[in-house]
Coordinates of N, CA and C and ligand atoms in Angstrom, one line a residue:
M1 N -19.9 -98.9 62.8 CA -20.1 -97.5 62.7 C -21.4 -97.1 63.6
D2 N -21.1 -96.8 64.8 CA -22.2 -96.5 65.8 C -22.8 -95.1 65.6
L3 N -21.9 -94.2 65.4 CA -22.4 -92.8 65.4 C -22.0 -92.1 64.0
I4 N -23.0 -91.6 63.3 CA -22.7 -91.0 62.0 C -22.9 -89.5 62.0
G5 N -21.9 -88.8 61.5 CA -22.0 -87.4 61.4 C -22.5 -87.1 60.0
I6 N -23.5 -86.1 59.9 CA -24.0 -85.8 58.6 C -23.9 -84.3 58.4
I7 N -23.2 -83.9 57.3 CA -23.0 -82.4 57.1 C -23.8 -82.0 55.8
C8 N -24.6 -81.0 56.0 CA -25.3 -80.4 54.9 C -24.8 -78.9 54.8
A9 N -24.7 -78.4 53.6 CA -24.2 -77.0 53.5 C -25.4 -76.0 53.8
M10 N -26.6 -76.4 53.4 CA -27.7 -75.5 53.4 C -28.7 -75.8 54.4
N11 N -29.4 -74.7 54.9 CA -30.5 -74.9 55.9 C -31.6 -75.8 55.4
K12 N -32.0 -75.7 54.2 CA -33.1 -76.5 53.6 C -32.8 -78.0 53.9
E13 N -31.6 -78.5 53.5 CA -31.3 -79.9 53.7 C -31.3 -80.3 55.2
A14 N -30.6 -79.5 55.9 CA -30.5 -79.8 57.4 C -31.8 -79.8 58.0
N15 N -32.7 -78.8 57.7 CA -34.0 -78.8 58.3 C -34.9 -80.0 58.0
F16 N -34.8 -80.5 56.7 CA -35.5 -81.7 56.4 C -35.1 -82.9 57.3
L17 N -33.8 -83.0 57.5 CA -33.3 -84.1 58.3 C -33.6 -83.9 59.7
K18 N -33.5 -82.7 60.2 CA -33.8 -82.4 61.6 C -35.3 -82.8 61.9
E19 N -36.2 -82.5 61.0 CA -37.6 -82.7 61.2 C -37.9 -84.2 61.4
K20 N -37.0 -85.1 60.7 CA -37.2 -86.5 60.8 C -36.5 -87.1 62.0
M21 N -35.7 -86.3 62.8 CA -35.0 -86.9 63.9 C -35.8 -87.0 65.2
T22 N -35.4 -87.9 66.0 CA -36.0 -88.0 67.4 C -34.9 -87.9 68.4
D23 N -35.3 -87.8 69.7 CA -34.4 -87.7 70.8 C -33.3 -86.6 70.6
V24 N -33.7 -85.5 70.2 CA -32.8 -84.4 69.7 C -32.2 -83.7 70.9
N25 N -30.8 -83.5 70.8 CA -30.1 -82.6 71.7 C -29.3 -81.6 70.9
I26 N -29.3 -80.4 71.2 CA -28.6 -79.4 70.4 C -27.4 -78.8 71.1
E27 N -26.2 -78.8 70.5 CA -25.0 -78.2 71.0 C -24.5 -77.2 70.0
S28 N -23.9 -76.1 70.4 CA -23.3 -75.2 69.5 C -21.8 -75.2 69.6
H29 N -21.1 -75.3 68.5 CA -19.7 -75.1 68.4 C -19.3 -74.3 67.2
A30 N -18.4 -73.4 67.3 CA -17.9 -72.6 66.2 C -19.1 -72.0 65.4
S31 N -20.1 -71.5 66.1 CA -21.2 -70.8 65.5 C -22.1 -71.7 64.7
M32 N -22.0 -73.0 64.9 CA -22.8 -74.0 64.2 C -23.6 -74.8 65.2
D33 N -24.9 -75.1 64.9 CA -25.7 -76.0 65.8 C -25.6 -77.4 65.4
Y34 N -25.2 -78.3 66.3 CA -25.0 -79.7 66.1 C -26.2 -80.4 66.7
Y35 N -27.0 -81.2 65.9 CA -28.2 -81.9 66.3 C -27.9 -83.3 66.5
S36 N -27.8 -83.8 67.8 CA -27.5 -85.2 68.1 C -28.9 -85.8 68.3
G37 N -29.0 -87.1 67.9 CA -30.3 -87.8 68.0 C -30.4 -89.0 67.1
K38 N -31.6 -89.4 66.8 CA -31.7 -90.6 66.0 C -32.4 -90.2 64.7
L39 N -31.9 -90.8 63.6 CA -32.5 -90.7 62.3 C -32.7 -92.1 61.7
S40 N -34.0 -92.5 61.5 CA -34.4 -93.8 61.1 C -33.8 -94.8 62.1
G41 N -33.7 -94.5 63.4 CA -33.2 -95.4 64.5 C -31.7 -95.4 64.6
K42 N -31.0 -94.7 63.8 CA -29.5 -94.6 63.9 C -29.0 -93.4 64.6
N43 N -28.0 -93.6 65.4 CA -27.4 -92.4 66.1 C -26.7 -91.5 65.2
V44 N -27.1 -90.3 65.1 CA -26.5 -89.3 64.2 C -26.2 -88.0 64.8
V45 N -25.3 -87.2 64.2 CA -25.2 -85.8 64.6 C -25.3 -85.0 63.2
V46 N -26.3 -84.2 63.1 CA -26.5 -83.4 61.9 C -26.1 -82.0 62.1
V47 N -25.4 -81.5 61.1 CA -25.0 -80.0 61.2 C -25.1 -79.4 59.9
R48 N -25.6 -78.1 59.9 CA -25.6 -77.3 58.7 C -24.3 -76.4 58.8
S49 N -23.4 -76.7 57.8 CA -22.1 -76.1 57.9 C -22.1 -74.7 57.3
G50 N -23.0 -74.4 56.4 CA -22.8 -73.2 55.5 C -22.0 -73.6 54.3
T51 N -22.0 -72.8 53.3 CA -21.3 -73.2 52.0 C -19.8 -73.0 52.1
G52 N -19.0 -73.7 51.3 CA -17.6 -73.5 51.1 C -16.7 -74.4 51.9
K53 N -15.5 -74.5 51.5 CA -14.5 -75.5 52.1 C -14.2 -75.3 53.5
V54 N -14.0 -74.0 53.9 CA -13.6 -73.7 55.3 C -14.8 -74.2 56.3
N55 N -16.0 -73.7 56.0 CA -17.1 -74.1 56.8 C -17.3 -75.6 56.9
A56 N -17.1 -76.2 55.8 CA -17.3 -77.7 55.7 C -16.2 -78.4 56.5
A57 N -14.9 -77.9 56.4 CA -13.8 -78.6 57.2 C -14.0 -78.3 58.7
V58 N -14.4 -77.2 59.1 CA -14.6 -76.9 60.5 C -15.7 -77.8 61.1
A59 N -16.8 -78.0 60.3 CA -17.9 -78.9 60.8 C -17.4 -80.3 60.9
A60 N -16.6 -80.7 59.9 CA -16.1 -82.1 59.9 C -15.2 -82.3 61.0
E61 N -14.3 -81.3 61.3 CA -13.4 -81.5 62.4 C -14.1 -81.6 63.8
I62 N -15.1 -80.8 63.9 CA -15.9 -80.8 65.2 C -16.6 -82.2 65.3
L63 N -17.1 -82.7 64.2 CA -17.8 -84.0 64.3 C -16.7 -85.1 64.7
A64 N -15.5 -85.0 64.1 CA -14.5 -86.0 64.4 C -13.9 -85.8 65.8
G65 N -13.5 -84.6 66.1 CA -12.8 -84.3 67.4 C -13.6 -84.2 68.6
I66 N -14.8 -83.6 68.5 CA -15.6 -83.4 69.7 C -16.7 -84.5 69.8
F67 N -17.4 -84.8 68.8 CA -18.5 -85.8 68.8 C -18.0 -87.2 68.6
K68 N -16.7 -87.3 68.1 CA -16.1 -88.7 67.9 C -16.9 -89.6 67.0
V69 N -17.5 -89.0 65.9 CA -18.3 -89.8 65.0 C -17.4 -90.9 64.4
D70 N -18.1 -92.0 64.0 CA -17.3 -93.1 63.3 C -17.2 -92.9 61.8
A71 N -18.1 -92.0 61.3 CA -18.0 -91.8 59.8 C -18.7 -90.5 59.5
I72 N -18.4 -89.9 58.4 CA -19.1 -88.6 58.0 C -19.7 -88.8 56.6
I73 N -21.0 -88.4 56.6 CA -21.6 -88.3 55.3 C -21.9 -86.9 54.9
N74 N -21.6 -86.5 53.7 CA -21.9 -85.1 53.3 C -23.0 -85.2 52.2
T75 N -24.1 -84.7 52.5 CA -25.2 -84.7 51.5 C -25.5 -83.3 51.0
G76 N -26.0 -83.2 49.8 CA -26.3 -81.9 49.2 C -26.5 -82.0 47.7
I77 N -26.3 -80.9 47.1 CA -26.5 -80.8 45.6 C -25.2 -80.4 44.9
A78 N -25.2 -80.6 43.6 CA -24.0 -80.3 42.8 C -24.3 -80.0 41.4
G79 N -23.4 -79.5 40.7 CA -23.5 -79.3 39.2 C -22.9 -80.5 38.5
S80 N -23.6 -81.0 37.5 CA -23.1 -82.1 36.7 C -22.0 -81.8 35.8
L81 N -21.0 -82.7 35.7 CA -19.9 -82.4 34.8 C -19.9 -83.4 33.6
N82 N -21.0 -84.2 33.6 CA -21.0 -85.3 32.6 C -22.4 -85.2 31.8
K83 N -22.3 -85.3 30.5 CA -23.6 -85.1 29.7 C -24.6 -86.2 30.0
D84 N -24.2 -87.3 30.5 CA -25.1 -88.4 30.8 C -25.8 -88.2 32.2
I85 N -25.2 -87.3 33.0 CA -25.8 -87.1 34.4 C -26.7 -85.9 34.4
N86 N -28.0 -86.1 34.6 CA -29.0 -85.1 34.5 C -29.4 -84.5 35.8
I87 N -30.1 -83.4 35.7 CA -30.7 -82.8 36.9 C -31.6 -83.8 37.6
G88 N -31.4 -83.9 38.9 CA -32.2 -84.9 39.7 C -31.5 -86.2 39.9
D89 N -30.5 -86.5 39.0 CA -29.7 -87.8 39.3 C -28.8 -87.6 40.5
V90 N -28.2 -88.7 40.9 CA -27.4 -88.7 42.1 C -25.9 -89.2 41.8
V91 N -25.0 -88.5 42.4 CA -23.6 -89.0 42.3 C -23.1 -89.4 43.7
L92 N -22.6 -90.6 43.8 CA -21.9 -91.1 45.0 C -20.4 -91.0 44.8
S93 N -19.7 -90.5 45.8 CA -18.2 -90.3 45.5 C -17.5 -91.6 45.6
T94 N -16.6 -91.7 44.6 CA -15.6 -92.8 44.7 C -14.3 -92.2 45.4
D95 N -14.1 -90.9 45.0 CA -13.1 -90.1 45.7 C -13.4 -88.6 45.4
A96 N -12.6 -87.8 46.1 CA -12.9 -86.3 46.0 C -11.6 -85.6 46.0
I97 N -11.6 -84.4 45.2 CA -10.4 -83.6 45.1 C -10.7 -82.1 45.2
E98 N -9.9 -81.3 45.8 CA -10.1 -79.9 45.8 C -9.5 -79.3 44.5
H99 N -10.5 -78.9 43.6 CA -10.0 -78.5 42.3 C -9.3 -77.1 42.3
D100 N -9.5 -76.3 43.4 CA -8.9 -75.0 43.4 C -7.6 -74.9 44.1
I101 N -7.0 -76.0 44.5 CA -5.6 -76.0 45.0 C -4.7 -75.7 43.8
D102 N -3.9 -74.7 43.8 CA -3.0 -74.4 42.7 C -1.6 -74.0 43.1
Q103 N -0.7 -75.0 43.0 CA 0.7 -74.7 43.2 C 1.5 -75.0 42.0
T104 N 0.8 -74.8 40.8 CA 1.4 -75.1 39.5 C 2.7 -74.2 39.3
T105 N 2.8 -73.1 40.0 CA 4.0 -72.2 39.9 C 5.2 -73.0 40.3
F106 N 5.0 -74.0 41.2 CA 6.2 -74.8 41.7 C 6.3 -76.1 41.1
G107 N 5.5 -76.3 40.0 CA 5.6 -77.6 39.2 C 4.7 -78.7 39.6
F108 N 3.7 -78.4 40.5 CA 2.8 -79.4 41.0 C 1.5 -79.3 40.1
K109 N 0.9 -80.4 39.9 CA -0.4 -80.4 39.1 C -1.5 -79.7 39.9
K110 N -2.5 -79.2 39.2 CA -3.6 -78.5 39.9 C -4.3 -79.6 40.8
G111 N -4.7 -79.2 42.0 CA -5.4 -80.1 42.9 C -4.5 -80.8 43.8
I112 N -3.2 -80.7 43.6 CA -2.2 -81.4 44.4 C -1.7 -80.5 45.5
N113 N -1.8 -81.0 46.8 CA -1.2 -80.3 47.9 C 0.2 -81.0 48.2
P114 N 1.3 -80.3 47.9 CA 2.6 -80.9 48.0 C 3.0 -81.3 49.4
D115 N 2.3 -80.7 50.4 CA 2.7 -81.0 51.8 C 2.2 -82.3 52.3
Q116 N 1.4 -83.0 51.6 CA 0.8 -84.2 52.1 C 1.0 -85.4 51.1
P117 N 1.0 -86.6 51.6 CA 1.2 -87.8 50.7 C 0.0 -88.0 49.8
E118 N -1.2 -87.5 50.2 CA -2.4 -87.7 49.3 C -3.2 -86.4 49.2
S119 N -3.7 -86.2 48.0 CA -4.6 -85.0 47.8 C -5.9 -85.5 47.1
I120 N -6.0 -86.8 46.9 CA -7.3 -87.3 46.3 C -7.7 -88.3 47.4
Y121 N -8.9 -88.1 47.9 CA -9.4 -88.8 49.1 C -10.4 -89.9 48.7
T122 N -10.1 -91.1 49.0 CA -10.9 -92.2 48.6 C -12.1 -92.4 49.6
A123 N -13.3 -92.5 49.0 CA -14.5 -92.7 49.8 C -14.6 -94.2 50.3
D124 N -15.3 -94.3 51.4 CA -15.4 -95.6 52.0 C -16.3 -96.6 51.2
P125 N -15.7 -97.8 50.9 CA -16.5 -98.8 50.0 C -17.8 -99.3 50.7
E126 N -17.7 -99.4 52.0 CA -18.9 -99.9 52.7 C -20.1 -98.9 52.7
L127 N -19.7 -97.6 52.9 CA -20.7 -96.6 52.8 C -21.3 -96.4 51.4
R128 N -20.4 -96.6 50.4 CA -20.8 -96.5 49.0 C -21.9 -97.6 48.7
K129 N -21.6 -98.8 49.2 CA -22.5 -99.9 49.0 C -23.9 -99.7 49.6
I130 N -23.9 -99.2 50.9 CA -25.1 -99.0 51.5 C -25.9 -97.8 50.8
A131 N -25.1 -96.8 50.4 CA -25.8 -95.7 49.8 C -26.4 -96.1 48.4
K132 N -25.7 -97.0 47.7 CA -26.2 -97.4 46.4 C -27.6 -98.2 46.6
E133 N -27.6 -99.0 47.6 CA -28.8 -99.8 47.9 C -29.9 -98.8 48.3
A134 N -29.5 -97.8 49.2 CA -30.5 -96.9 49.6 C -31.1 -96.1 48.5
C135 N -30.3 -95.7 47.5 CA -30.8 -95.0 46.3 C -31.8 -95.9 45.6
E136 N -31.5 -97.2 45.4 CA -32.4 -98.0 44.7 C -33.8 -98.1 45.4
K137 N -33.7 -98.2 46.8 CA -34.9 -98.3 47.6 C -35.7 -97.0 47.6
A138 N -35.0 -95.9 47.9 CA -35.7 -94.6 48.2 C -36.0 -93.8 46.9
C139 N -35.2 -93.9 45.9 CA -35.4 -93.2 44.7 C -35.2 -94.0 43.4
P140 N -36.0 -95.1 43.2 CA -35.7 -96.1 42.2 C -35.8 -95.4 40.8
Y141 N -36.4 -94.3 40.7 CA -36.7 -93.7 39.4 C -35.5 -92.8 38.9
I142 N -34.5 -92.6 39.8 CA -33.4 -91.6 39.3 C -32.1 -92.4 39.0
G143 N -31.3 -91.7 38.2 CA -30.0 -92.3 37.8 C -29.0 -92.1 38.9
V144 N -28.2 -93.2 39.2 CA -27.2 -93.2 40.3 C -25.9 -93.4 39.6
F145 N -24.9 -92.5 39.9 CA -23.6 -92.6 39.3 C -22.5 -92.6 40.4
E146 N -21.5 -93.4 40.1 CA -20.4 -93.4 41.1 C -19.1 -92.8 40.4
G147 N -18.5 -91.9 41.1 CA -17.3 -91.3 40.5 C -16.7 -90.2 41.3
R148 N -15.8 -89.4 40.7 CA -15.0 -88.4 41.4 C -15.9 -87.1 41.6
V149 N -15.8 -86.6 42.8 CA -16.4 -85.3 43.2 C -15.3 -84.2 43.2
L150 N -15.6 -83.1 42.6 CA -14.6 -82.0 42.6 C -15.2 -80.9 43.5
S151 N -14.4 -80.3 44.4 CA -14.9 -79.2 45.2 C -14.0 -78.0 45.2
G152 N -14.6 -76.8 45.3 CA -13.8 -75.6 45.4 C -14.7 -74.5 45.8
D153 N -14.1 -73.3 46.2 CA -14.9 -72.2 46.7 C -15.4 -71.3 45.5
Q154 N -15.9 -72.0 44.5 CA -16.5 -71.2 43.4 C -17.8 -71.9 42.9
F155 N -18.8 -71.2 42.6 CA -20.0 -71.8 41.9 C -19.7 -71.8 40.4
I156 N -19.7 -72.9 39.8 CA -19.2 -73.1 38.4 C -20.4 -72.9 37.5
S157 N -20.3 -71.9 36.6 CA -21.4 -71.7 35.6 C -20.8 -71.2 34.3
D158 N -19.6 -71.6 34.0 CA -18.9 -71.3 32.7 C -18.5 -72.5 32.0
P159 N -19.1 -72.8 30.8 CA -18.8 -74.0 30.1 C -17.3 -74.3 29.8
E160 N -16.5 -73.2 29.7 CA -15.1 -73.3 29.4 C -14.4 -73.8 30.7
I161 N -14.7 -73.2 31.8 CA -14.1 -73.7 33.1 C -14.5 -75.1 33.4
K162 N -15.8 -75.4 33.1 CA -16.3 -76.8 33.3 C -15.5 -77.8 32.4
D163 N -15.3 -77.5 31.2 CA -14.5 -78.4 30.3 C -13.1 -78.6 30.7
E164 N -12.5 -77.5 31.2 CA -11.1 -77.5 31.6 C -11.0 -78.4 32.9
M165 N -12.0 -78.3 33.8 CA -12.0 -79.1 35.0 C -12.1 -80.6 34.7
V166 N -13.0 -80.9 33.7 CA -13.2 -82.3 33.4 C -11.9 -82.9 32.8
E167 N -11.3 -82.1 31.9 CA -10.0 -82.5 31.3 C -8.9 -82.8 32.4
L168 N -8.9 -81.9 33.3 CA -7.8 -82.0 34.4 C -8.1 -83.1 35.4
F169 N -9.3 -83.2 35.8 CA -9.6 -84.0 37.0 C -10.5 -85.2 36.7
G170 N -11.3 -85.1 35.6 CA -12.2 -86.2 35.2 C -13.3 -86.5 36.2
G171 N -13.9 -85.4 36.8 CA -14.9 -85.7 37.8 C -16.3 -85.8 37.2
L172 N -17.2 -86.3 38.0 CA -18.7 -86.4 37.6 C -19.5 -85.2 38.0
C173 N -19.1 -84.6 39.2 CA -19.9 -83.4 39.6 C -19.0 -82.4 40.4
V174 N -19.5 -81.2 40.5 CA -18.7 -80.1 41.2 C -19.6 -79.5 42.2
E175 N -19.0 -79.2 43.4 CA -19.7 -78.5 44.4 C -18.7 -77.8 45.3
M176 N -19.1 -77.4 46.5 CA -18.2 -76.5 47.3 C -17.7 -77.0 48.6
E177 N -18.0 -78.3 49.0 CA -17.7 -78.8 50.3 C -17.1 -80.2 50.4
G178 N -17.5 -81.1 49.5 CA -17.3 -82.5 49.7 C -15.8 -82.8 49.9
A179 N -14.9 -82.3 49.1 CA -13.5 -82.7 49.2 C -12.9 -82.1 50.5
A180 N -13.4 -81.0 51.0 CA -12.9 -80.4 52.2 C -13.3 -81.4 53.4
I181 N -14.4 -82.0 53.3 CA -14.9 -82.9 54.3 C -14.1 -84.2 54.2
A182 N -13.9 -84.6 53.0 CA -13.1 -85.8 52.7 C -11.6 -85.6 53.2
H183 N -11.1 -84.5 53.0 CA -9.7 -84.1 53.5 C -9.7 -84.2 55.0
T184 N -10.7 -83.6 55.7 CA -10.7 -83.7 57.1 C -10.9 -85.1 57.6
A185 N -11.7 -85.9 57.0 CA -12.0 -87.3 57.4 C -10.6 -88.0 57.2
W186 N -9.9 -87.8 56.1 CA -8.6 -88.4 55.9 C -7.6 -88.1 57.0
L187 N -7.6 -86.8 57.4 CA -6.7 -86.4 58.4 C -7.0 -87.1 59.8
N188 N -8.3 -87.3 60.0 CA -8.7 -88.0 61.2 C -8.9 -89.5 61.1
Q189 N -8.5 -90.0 59.9 CA -8.6 -91.5 59.6 C -10.0 -92.0 59.9
I190 N -11.0 -91.3 59.5 CA -12.4 -91.9 59.6 C -13.0 -92.0 58.2
P191 N -13.9 -93.0 58.0 CA -14.5 -93.1 56.6 C -15.5 -92.0 56.3
Y192 N -15.6 -91.7 55.0 CA -16.6 -90.7 54.6 C -17.2 -91.1 53.3
L193 N -18.3 -90.4 53.0 CA -19.0 -90.5 51.7 C -19.6 -89.2 51.3
V194 N -19.5 -88.8 50.1 CA -20.3 -87.6 49.6 C -21.4 -88.1 48.7
I195 N -22.6 -87.6 49.0 CA -23.8 -88.0 48.2 C -24.4 -86.7 47.7
R196 N -24.4 -86.5 46.4 CA -24.9 -85.3 45.8 C -26.0 -85.5 44.7
A197 N -27.1 -84.8 44.9 CA -28.1 -84.8 43.8 C -27.9 -83.6 42.9
I198 N -28.0 -83.8 41.6 CA -27.7 -82.8 40.6 C -28.8 -81.7 40.5
S199 N -28.4 -80.4 40.7 CA -29.3 -79.3 40.6 C -29.1 -78.5 39.3
D200 N -28.0 -78.7 38.6 CA -27.7 -77.9 37.4 C -26.5 -78.5 36.7
K201 N -26.2 -77.9 35.5 CA -25.1 -78.6 34.7 C -23.8 -77.8 34.7
A202 N -23.6 -76.9 35.7 CA -22.4 -76.2 35.9 C -22.0 -75.5 34.6
D203 N -23.0 -75.0 33.8 CA -22.7 -74.3 32.6 C -23.5 -73.0 32.5
D204 N -23.7 -72.4 31.3 CA -24.3 -71.1 31.3 C -25.8 -71.1 31.6
S205 N -26.4 -72.3 31.9 CA -27.8 -72.4 32.3 C -27.9 -72.6 33.8
A206 N -26.7 -72.7 34.5 CA -26.7 -73.1 35.9 C -27.4 -72.0 36.8
D207 N -27.2 -70.7 36.4 CA -27.8 -69.7 37.3 C -29.4 -69.8 37.3
M208 N -29.9 -70.3 36.2 CA -31.4 -70.5 36.1 C -31.8 -71.8 36.7
D209 N -31.1 -72.9 36.4 CA -31.4 -74.2 36.8 C -31.3 -74.4 38.3
Y210 N -30.3 -73.8 38.9 CA -30.0 -74.0 40.3 C -31.2 -73.6 41.2
P211 N -31.7 -72.4 41.1 CA -32.9 -72.1 41.9 C -34.1 -72.9 41.6
T212 N -34.3 -73.3 40.3 CA -35.5 -74.1 39.9 C -35.5 -75.5 40.4
F213 N -34.3 -76.1 40.3 CA -34.2 -77.6 40.6 C -33.6 -77.9 42.0
Q214 N -33.2 -76.9 42.7 CA -32.6 -77.0 44.0 C -33.4 -77.9 45.0
K215 N -34.7 -77.5 45.1 CA -35.6 -78.2 46.0 C -35.8 -79.7 45.7
M216 N -36.0 -80.0 44.5 CA -36.1 -81.4 44.1 C -34.9 -82.2 44.4
A217 N -33.7 -81.6 44.1 CA -32.4 -82.2 44.3 C -32.2 -82.4 45.8
V218 N -32.5 -81.4 46.6 CA -32.4 -81.5 48.1 C -33.2 -82.7 48.6
E219 N -34.5 -82.7 48.1 CA -35.4 -83.8 48.6 C -34.8 -85.2 48.3
N220 N -34.3 -85.3 47.1 CA -33.7 -86.6 46.7 C -32.5 -87.0 47.7
S221 N -31.6 -86.1 47.9 CA -30.5 -86.4 48.7 C -30.9 -86.7 50.2
V222 N -31.9 -86.0 50.7 CA -32.4 -86.2 52.0 C -33.0 -87.6 52.2
K223 N -33.8 -87.9 51.1 CA -34.5 -89.3 51.1 C -33.5 -90.4 51.2
I224 N -32.4 -90.2 50.4 CA -31.4 -91.3 50.4 C -30.7 -91.4 51.7
V225 N -30.3 -90.3 52.3 CA -29.6 -90.4 53.6 C -30.5 -91.0 54.7
T226 N -31.7 -90.6 54.7 CA -32.7 -91.1 55.7 C -32.8 -92.7 55.5
E227 N -32.9 -93.1 54.3 CA -33.0 -94.5 54.0 C -31.8 -95.3 54.4
M228 N -30.6 -94.6 54.1 CA -29.3 -95.2 54.5 C -29.2 -95.5 56.0
M229 N -29.6 -94.5 56.8 CA -29.5 -94.6 58.2 C -30.3 -95.8 58.7
G230 N -31.5 -96.0 58.1 CA -32.3 -97.2 58.5 C -31.6 -98.5 58.1
M231 N -30.6 -98.5 57.3 CA -30.0 -99.7 56.9 C -28.7 -100.0 57.6
M232 N -28.3 -99.1 58.5 CA -27.0 -99.2 59.1 C -27.1 -99.7 60.6
Ligands
LIG301 N1 -23.6 -76.7 43.8 C1 -24.6 -76.9 43.0 N2 -24.3 -76.5 41.7 C2 -23.0 -76.1 41.7 C3 -22.1 -75.6 40.8 N3 -22.5 -75.4 39.5 N4 -20.9 -75.2 41.2 C4 -20.5 -75.3 42.5 N5 -21.3 -75.8 43.4 C5 -22.6 -76.2 43.1

């Protein structure tokens, strides 16, 4: 994996990473700025996609199709879906699914896209291994969990919706981009990993917790990705 694409949804995360980069060259595609250069000595292209599945998929496709990256990492924050996973902890994806795909009218389970052989996208084992080691080195004080990431174009802050999601999909965290990036990586047959630091519990405290803990969560995810690049 010579060249790694890194997608962040928000400016804050992307700016932290850009500050740490050297030999930077900037190119614009589809109204997004792509920062090519080195992060911890590794060749990377960093982009701030904006939130949501469409922005994330467009950024991922440009990384794959134009920059020809060898792998894509999506870093950012998420709401926890598990009582053992607390604010500040990190989730590494084992797989990812778009929880808002709904063709149940035609007899398909939620999250299943009937036009394709797969709708659950498996994360790359090698990237998972490196990320886990990077977490231990960069953030030894936080909990690291491996499991399913759920993504959709909704900020989840309703305990009933949260419980329903967990029952249907069994995920560890919910956010708004990871599975769209995983989907695009799958279409392009390149490895991917989602790394998410928890900013809230996706329940009725989420609207308060998210702004309070966002910065700390962003800092954790950025530290991990920076460490990871130094190991690759
Ligand atoms: N990103 C961070 N917290 C989230 C939540 N509760 N729902 C969706 N995306 C999120």
